[in-house]
mmCIF file of N, CA and C in Angstrom:
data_model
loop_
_atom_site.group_PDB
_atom_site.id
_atom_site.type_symbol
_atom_site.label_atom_id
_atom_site.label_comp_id
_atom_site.label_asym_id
_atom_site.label_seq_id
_atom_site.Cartn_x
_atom_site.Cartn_y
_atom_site.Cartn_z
ATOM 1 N N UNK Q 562 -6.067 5.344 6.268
ATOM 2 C CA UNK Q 562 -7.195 5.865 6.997
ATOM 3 C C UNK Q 562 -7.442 4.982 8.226
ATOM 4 N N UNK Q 563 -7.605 5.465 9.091
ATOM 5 C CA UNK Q 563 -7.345 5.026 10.896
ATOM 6 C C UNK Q 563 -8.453 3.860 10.390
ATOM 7 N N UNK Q 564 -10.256 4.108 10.370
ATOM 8 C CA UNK Q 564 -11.293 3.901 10.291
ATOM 9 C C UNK Q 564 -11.319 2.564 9.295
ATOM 10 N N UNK Q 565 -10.476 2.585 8.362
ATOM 11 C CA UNK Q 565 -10.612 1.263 7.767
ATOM 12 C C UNK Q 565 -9.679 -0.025 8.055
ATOM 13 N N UNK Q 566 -8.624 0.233 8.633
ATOM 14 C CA UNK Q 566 -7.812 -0.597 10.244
ATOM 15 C C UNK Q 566 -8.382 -1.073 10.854
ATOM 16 N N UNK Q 567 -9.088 0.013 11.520
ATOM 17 C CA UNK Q 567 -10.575 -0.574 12.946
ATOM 18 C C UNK Q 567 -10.950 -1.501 12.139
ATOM 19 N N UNK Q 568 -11.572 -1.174 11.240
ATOM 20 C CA UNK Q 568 -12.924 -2.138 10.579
ATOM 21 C C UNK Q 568 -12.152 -3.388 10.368
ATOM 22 N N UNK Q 569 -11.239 -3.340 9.366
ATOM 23 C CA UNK Q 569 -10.450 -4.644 9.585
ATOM 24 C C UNK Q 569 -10.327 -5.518 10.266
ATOM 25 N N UNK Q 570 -9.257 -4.718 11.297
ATOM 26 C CA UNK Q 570 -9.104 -5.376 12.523
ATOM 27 C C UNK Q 570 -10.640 -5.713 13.244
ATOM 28 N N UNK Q 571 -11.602 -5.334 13.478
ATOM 29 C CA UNK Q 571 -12.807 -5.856 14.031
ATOM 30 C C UNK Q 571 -13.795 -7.044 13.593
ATOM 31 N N UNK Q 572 -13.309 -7.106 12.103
ATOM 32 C CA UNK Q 572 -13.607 -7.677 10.808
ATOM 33 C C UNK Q 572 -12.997 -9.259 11.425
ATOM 34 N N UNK Q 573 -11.712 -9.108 11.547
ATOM 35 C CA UNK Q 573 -10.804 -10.191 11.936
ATOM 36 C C UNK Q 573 -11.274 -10.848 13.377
ATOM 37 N N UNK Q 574 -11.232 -9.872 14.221
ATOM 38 C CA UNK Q 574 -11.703 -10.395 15.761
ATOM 39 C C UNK Q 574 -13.288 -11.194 15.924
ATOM 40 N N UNK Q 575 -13.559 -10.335 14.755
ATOM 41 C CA UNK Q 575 -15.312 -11.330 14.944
ATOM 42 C C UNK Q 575 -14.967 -12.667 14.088
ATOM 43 N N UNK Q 576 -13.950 -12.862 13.029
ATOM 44 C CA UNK Q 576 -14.281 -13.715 12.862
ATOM 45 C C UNK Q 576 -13.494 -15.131 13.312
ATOM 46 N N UNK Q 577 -12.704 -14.818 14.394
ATOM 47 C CA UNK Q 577 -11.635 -15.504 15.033
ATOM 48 C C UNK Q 577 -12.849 -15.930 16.080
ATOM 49 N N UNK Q 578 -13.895 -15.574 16.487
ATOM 50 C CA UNK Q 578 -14.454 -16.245 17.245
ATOM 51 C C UNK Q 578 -15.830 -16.292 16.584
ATOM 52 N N UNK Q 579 -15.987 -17.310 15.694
ATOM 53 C CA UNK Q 579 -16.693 -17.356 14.595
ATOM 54 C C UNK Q 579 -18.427 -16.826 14.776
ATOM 55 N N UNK Q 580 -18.256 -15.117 14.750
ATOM 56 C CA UNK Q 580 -19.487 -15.002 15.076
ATOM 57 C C UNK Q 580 -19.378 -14.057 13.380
ATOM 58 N N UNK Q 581 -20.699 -14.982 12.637
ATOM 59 C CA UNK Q 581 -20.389 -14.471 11.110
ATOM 60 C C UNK Q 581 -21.241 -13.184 10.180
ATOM 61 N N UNK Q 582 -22.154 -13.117 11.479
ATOM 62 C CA UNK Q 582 -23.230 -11.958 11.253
ATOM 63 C C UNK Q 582 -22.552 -10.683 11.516
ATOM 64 N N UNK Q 583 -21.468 -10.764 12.633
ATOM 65 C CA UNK Q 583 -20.794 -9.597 12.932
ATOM 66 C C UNK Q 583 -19.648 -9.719 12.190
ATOM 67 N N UNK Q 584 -18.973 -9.982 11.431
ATOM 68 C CA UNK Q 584 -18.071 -9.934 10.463
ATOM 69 C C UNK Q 584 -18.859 -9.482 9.184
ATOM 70 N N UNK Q 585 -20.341 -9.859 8.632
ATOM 71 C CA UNK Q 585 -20.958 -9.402 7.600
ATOM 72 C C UNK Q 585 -21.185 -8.256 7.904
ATOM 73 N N UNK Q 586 -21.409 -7.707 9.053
ATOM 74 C CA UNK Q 586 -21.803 -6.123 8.830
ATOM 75 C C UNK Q 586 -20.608 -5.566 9.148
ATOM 76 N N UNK Q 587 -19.149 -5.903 9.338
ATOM 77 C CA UNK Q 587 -18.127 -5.204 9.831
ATOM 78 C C UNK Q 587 -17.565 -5.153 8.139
ATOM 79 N N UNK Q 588 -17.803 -5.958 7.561
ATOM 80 C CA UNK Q 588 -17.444 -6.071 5.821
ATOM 81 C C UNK Q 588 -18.117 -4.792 5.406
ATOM 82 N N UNK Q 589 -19.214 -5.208 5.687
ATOM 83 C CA UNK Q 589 -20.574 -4.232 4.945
ATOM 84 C C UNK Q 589 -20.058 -2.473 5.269
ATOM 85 N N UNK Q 590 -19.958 -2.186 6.387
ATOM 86 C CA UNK Q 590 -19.185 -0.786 7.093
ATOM 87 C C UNK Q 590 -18.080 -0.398 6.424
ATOM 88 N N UNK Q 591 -16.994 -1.577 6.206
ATOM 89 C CA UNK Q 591 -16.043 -1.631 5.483
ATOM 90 C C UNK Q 591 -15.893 -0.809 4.416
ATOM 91 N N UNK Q 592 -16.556 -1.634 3.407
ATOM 92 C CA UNK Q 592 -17.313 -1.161 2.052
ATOM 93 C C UNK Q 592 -18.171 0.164 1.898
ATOM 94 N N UNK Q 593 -18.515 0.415 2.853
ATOM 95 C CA UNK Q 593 -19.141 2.182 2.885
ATOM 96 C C UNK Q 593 -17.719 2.801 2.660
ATOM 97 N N UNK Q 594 -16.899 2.409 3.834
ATOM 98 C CA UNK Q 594 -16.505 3.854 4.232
ATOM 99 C C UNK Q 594 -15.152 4.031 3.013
ATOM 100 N N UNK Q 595 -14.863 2.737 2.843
ATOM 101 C CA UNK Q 595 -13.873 2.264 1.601
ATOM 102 C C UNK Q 595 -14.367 3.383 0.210
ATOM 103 N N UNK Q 596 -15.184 2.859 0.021
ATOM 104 C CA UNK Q 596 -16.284 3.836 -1.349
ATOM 105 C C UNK Q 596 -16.607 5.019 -0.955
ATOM 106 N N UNK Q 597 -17.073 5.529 0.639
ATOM 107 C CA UNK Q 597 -16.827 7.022 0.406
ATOM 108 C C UNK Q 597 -15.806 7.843 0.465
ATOM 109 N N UNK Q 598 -14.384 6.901 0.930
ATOM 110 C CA UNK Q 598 -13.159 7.278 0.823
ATOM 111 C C UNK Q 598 -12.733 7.740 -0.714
ATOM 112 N N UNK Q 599 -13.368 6.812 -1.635
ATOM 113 C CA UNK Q 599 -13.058 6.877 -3.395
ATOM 114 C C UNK Q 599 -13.551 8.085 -3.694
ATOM 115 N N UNK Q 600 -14.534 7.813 -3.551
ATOM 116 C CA UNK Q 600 -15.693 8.542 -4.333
ATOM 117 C C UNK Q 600 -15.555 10.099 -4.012
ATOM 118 N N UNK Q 601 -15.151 10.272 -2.570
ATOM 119 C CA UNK Q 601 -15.190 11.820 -2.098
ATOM 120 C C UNK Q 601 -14.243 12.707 -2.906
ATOM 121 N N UNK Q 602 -14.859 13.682 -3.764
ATOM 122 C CA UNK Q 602 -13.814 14.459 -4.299
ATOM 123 C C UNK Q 602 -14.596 15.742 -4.489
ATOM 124 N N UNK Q 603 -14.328 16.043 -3.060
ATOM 125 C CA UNK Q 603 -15.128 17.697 -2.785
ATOM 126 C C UNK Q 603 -14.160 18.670 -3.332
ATOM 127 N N UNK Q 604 -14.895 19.162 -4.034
ATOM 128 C CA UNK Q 604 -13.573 20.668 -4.800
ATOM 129 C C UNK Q 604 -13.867 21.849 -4.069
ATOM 130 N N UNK Q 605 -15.296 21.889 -3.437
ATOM 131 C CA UNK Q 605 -15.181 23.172 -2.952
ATOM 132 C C UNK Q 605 -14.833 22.848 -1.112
ATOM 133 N N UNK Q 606 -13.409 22.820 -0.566
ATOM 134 C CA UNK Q 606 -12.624 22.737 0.502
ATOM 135 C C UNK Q 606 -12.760 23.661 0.555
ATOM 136 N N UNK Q 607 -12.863 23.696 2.443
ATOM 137 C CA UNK Q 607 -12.692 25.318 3.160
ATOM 138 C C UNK Q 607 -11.377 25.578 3.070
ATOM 139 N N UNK Q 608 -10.500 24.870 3.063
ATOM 140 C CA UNK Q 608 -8.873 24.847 3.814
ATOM 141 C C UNK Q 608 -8.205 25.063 2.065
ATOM 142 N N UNK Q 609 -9.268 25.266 1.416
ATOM 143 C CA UNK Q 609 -8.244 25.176 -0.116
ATOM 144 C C UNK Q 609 -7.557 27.006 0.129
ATOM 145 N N UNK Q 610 -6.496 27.000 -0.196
ATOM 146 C CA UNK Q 610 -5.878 28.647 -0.328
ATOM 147 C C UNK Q 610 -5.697 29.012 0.783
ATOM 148 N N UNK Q 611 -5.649 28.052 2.164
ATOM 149 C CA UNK Q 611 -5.673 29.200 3.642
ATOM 150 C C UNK Q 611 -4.338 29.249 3.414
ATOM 151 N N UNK Q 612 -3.724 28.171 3.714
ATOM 152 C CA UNK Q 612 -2.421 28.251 3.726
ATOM 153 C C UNK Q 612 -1.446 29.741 2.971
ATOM 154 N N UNK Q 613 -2.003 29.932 1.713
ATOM 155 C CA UNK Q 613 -1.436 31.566 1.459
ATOM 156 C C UNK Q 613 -2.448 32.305 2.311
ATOM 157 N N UNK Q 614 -3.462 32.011 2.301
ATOM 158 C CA UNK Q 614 -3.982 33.491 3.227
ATOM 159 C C UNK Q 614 -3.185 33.806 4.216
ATOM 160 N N UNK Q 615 -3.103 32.690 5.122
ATOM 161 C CA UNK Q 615 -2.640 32.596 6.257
ATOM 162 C C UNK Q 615 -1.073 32.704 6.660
ATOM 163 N N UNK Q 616 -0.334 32.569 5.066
ATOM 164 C CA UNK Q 616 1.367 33.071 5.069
ATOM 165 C C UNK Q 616 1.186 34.921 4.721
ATOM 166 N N UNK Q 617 -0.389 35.038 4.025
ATOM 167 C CA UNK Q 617 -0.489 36.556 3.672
ATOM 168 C C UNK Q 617 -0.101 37.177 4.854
ATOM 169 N N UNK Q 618 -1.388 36.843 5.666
ATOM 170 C CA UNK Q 618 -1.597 37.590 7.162
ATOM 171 C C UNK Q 618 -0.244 37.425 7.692
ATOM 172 N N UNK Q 619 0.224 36.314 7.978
ATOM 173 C CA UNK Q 619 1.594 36.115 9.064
ATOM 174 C C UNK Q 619 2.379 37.272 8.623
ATOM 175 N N UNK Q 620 2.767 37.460 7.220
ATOM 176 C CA UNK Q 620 3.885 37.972 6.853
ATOM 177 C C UNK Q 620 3.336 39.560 7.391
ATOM 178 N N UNK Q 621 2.000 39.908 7.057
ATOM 179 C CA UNK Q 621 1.743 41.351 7.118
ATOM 180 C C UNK Q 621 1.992 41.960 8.616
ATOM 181 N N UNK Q 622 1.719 41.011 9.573
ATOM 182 C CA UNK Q 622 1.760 41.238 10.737
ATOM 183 C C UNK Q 622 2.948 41.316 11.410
ATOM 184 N N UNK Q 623 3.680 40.264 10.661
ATOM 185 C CA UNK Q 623 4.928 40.647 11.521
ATOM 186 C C UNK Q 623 5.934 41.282 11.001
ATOM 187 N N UNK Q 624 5.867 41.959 9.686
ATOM 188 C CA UNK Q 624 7.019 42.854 9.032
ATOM 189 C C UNK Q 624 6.744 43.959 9.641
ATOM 190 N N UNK Q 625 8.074 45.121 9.074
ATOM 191 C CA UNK Q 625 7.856 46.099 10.346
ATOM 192 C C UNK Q 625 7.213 47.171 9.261
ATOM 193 N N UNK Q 626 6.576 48.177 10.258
ATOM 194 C CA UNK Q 626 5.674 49.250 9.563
ATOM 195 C C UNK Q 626 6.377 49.908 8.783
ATOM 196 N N UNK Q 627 5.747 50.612 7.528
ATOM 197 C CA UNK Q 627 6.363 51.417 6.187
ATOM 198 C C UNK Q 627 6.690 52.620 6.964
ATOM 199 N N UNK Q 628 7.604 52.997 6.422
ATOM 200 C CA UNK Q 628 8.869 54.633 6.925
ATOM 201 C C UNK Q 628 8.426 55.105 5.772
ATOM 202 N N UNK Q 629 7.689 56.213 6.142
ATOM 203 C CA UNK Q 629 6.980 57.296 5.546
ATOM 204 C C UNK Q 629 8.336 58.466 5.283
ATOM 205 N N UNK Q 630 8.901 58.420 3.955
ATOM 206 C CA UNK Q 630 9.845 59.085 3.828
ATOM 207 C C UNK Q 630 9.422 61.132 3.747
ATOM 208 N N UNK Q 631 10.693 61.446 4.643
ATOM 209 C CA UNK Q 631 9.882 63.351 4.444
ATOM 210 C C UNK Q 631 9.725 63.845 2.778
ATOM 211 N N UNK Q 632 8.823 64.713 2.753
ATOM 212 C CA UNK Q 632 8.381 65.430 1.788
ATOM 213 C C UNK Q 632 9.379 65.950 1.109
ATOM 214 N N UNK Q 633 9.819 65.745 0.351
ATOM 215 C CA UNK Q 633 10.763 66.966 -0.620
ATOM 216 C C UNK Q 633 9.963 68.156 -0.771
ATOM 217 N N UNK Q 634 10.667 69.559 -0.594
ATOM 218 C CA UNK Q 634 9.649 70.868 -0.753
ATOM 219 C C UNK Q 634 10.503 71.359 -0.570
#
């Protein structure tokens, strides 16, 4: 996750120039986003099943139209 790199890395830069209040809250940010990374386990996703919807549609659209065979009579 890009967002916990940053933090890291920002984590590191504050404390290479020993400013320690900004490394405690770059920890602290850390630790959010770390735990809502865990914790997130949304089941109801918009994107759950597009992927067949969306091979449904492709396929319907681009196969070619049904040949309406003549009537026997």
């Amino acid at each position: 996750m890009p967002s916990i790199l940053v933090m890291g890395i920002s984590a590191l830069a504050e404390a290479v120039t020993w400013s320690w209040l900004q490394v405690a809250m770059c920890m602290a940010v850390l630790v959010m986003i770390i735990f809502r990374w865990h914790s997130d386990k949304d089941e109801d996703n918009w994107w759950k099943g597009k992927g067949k919807k969306l091979a449904r549609w492709a396929r319907k659209q681009l196969s070619p139209p049904p040949v309406v065979a003549p009537a026997m009579g």
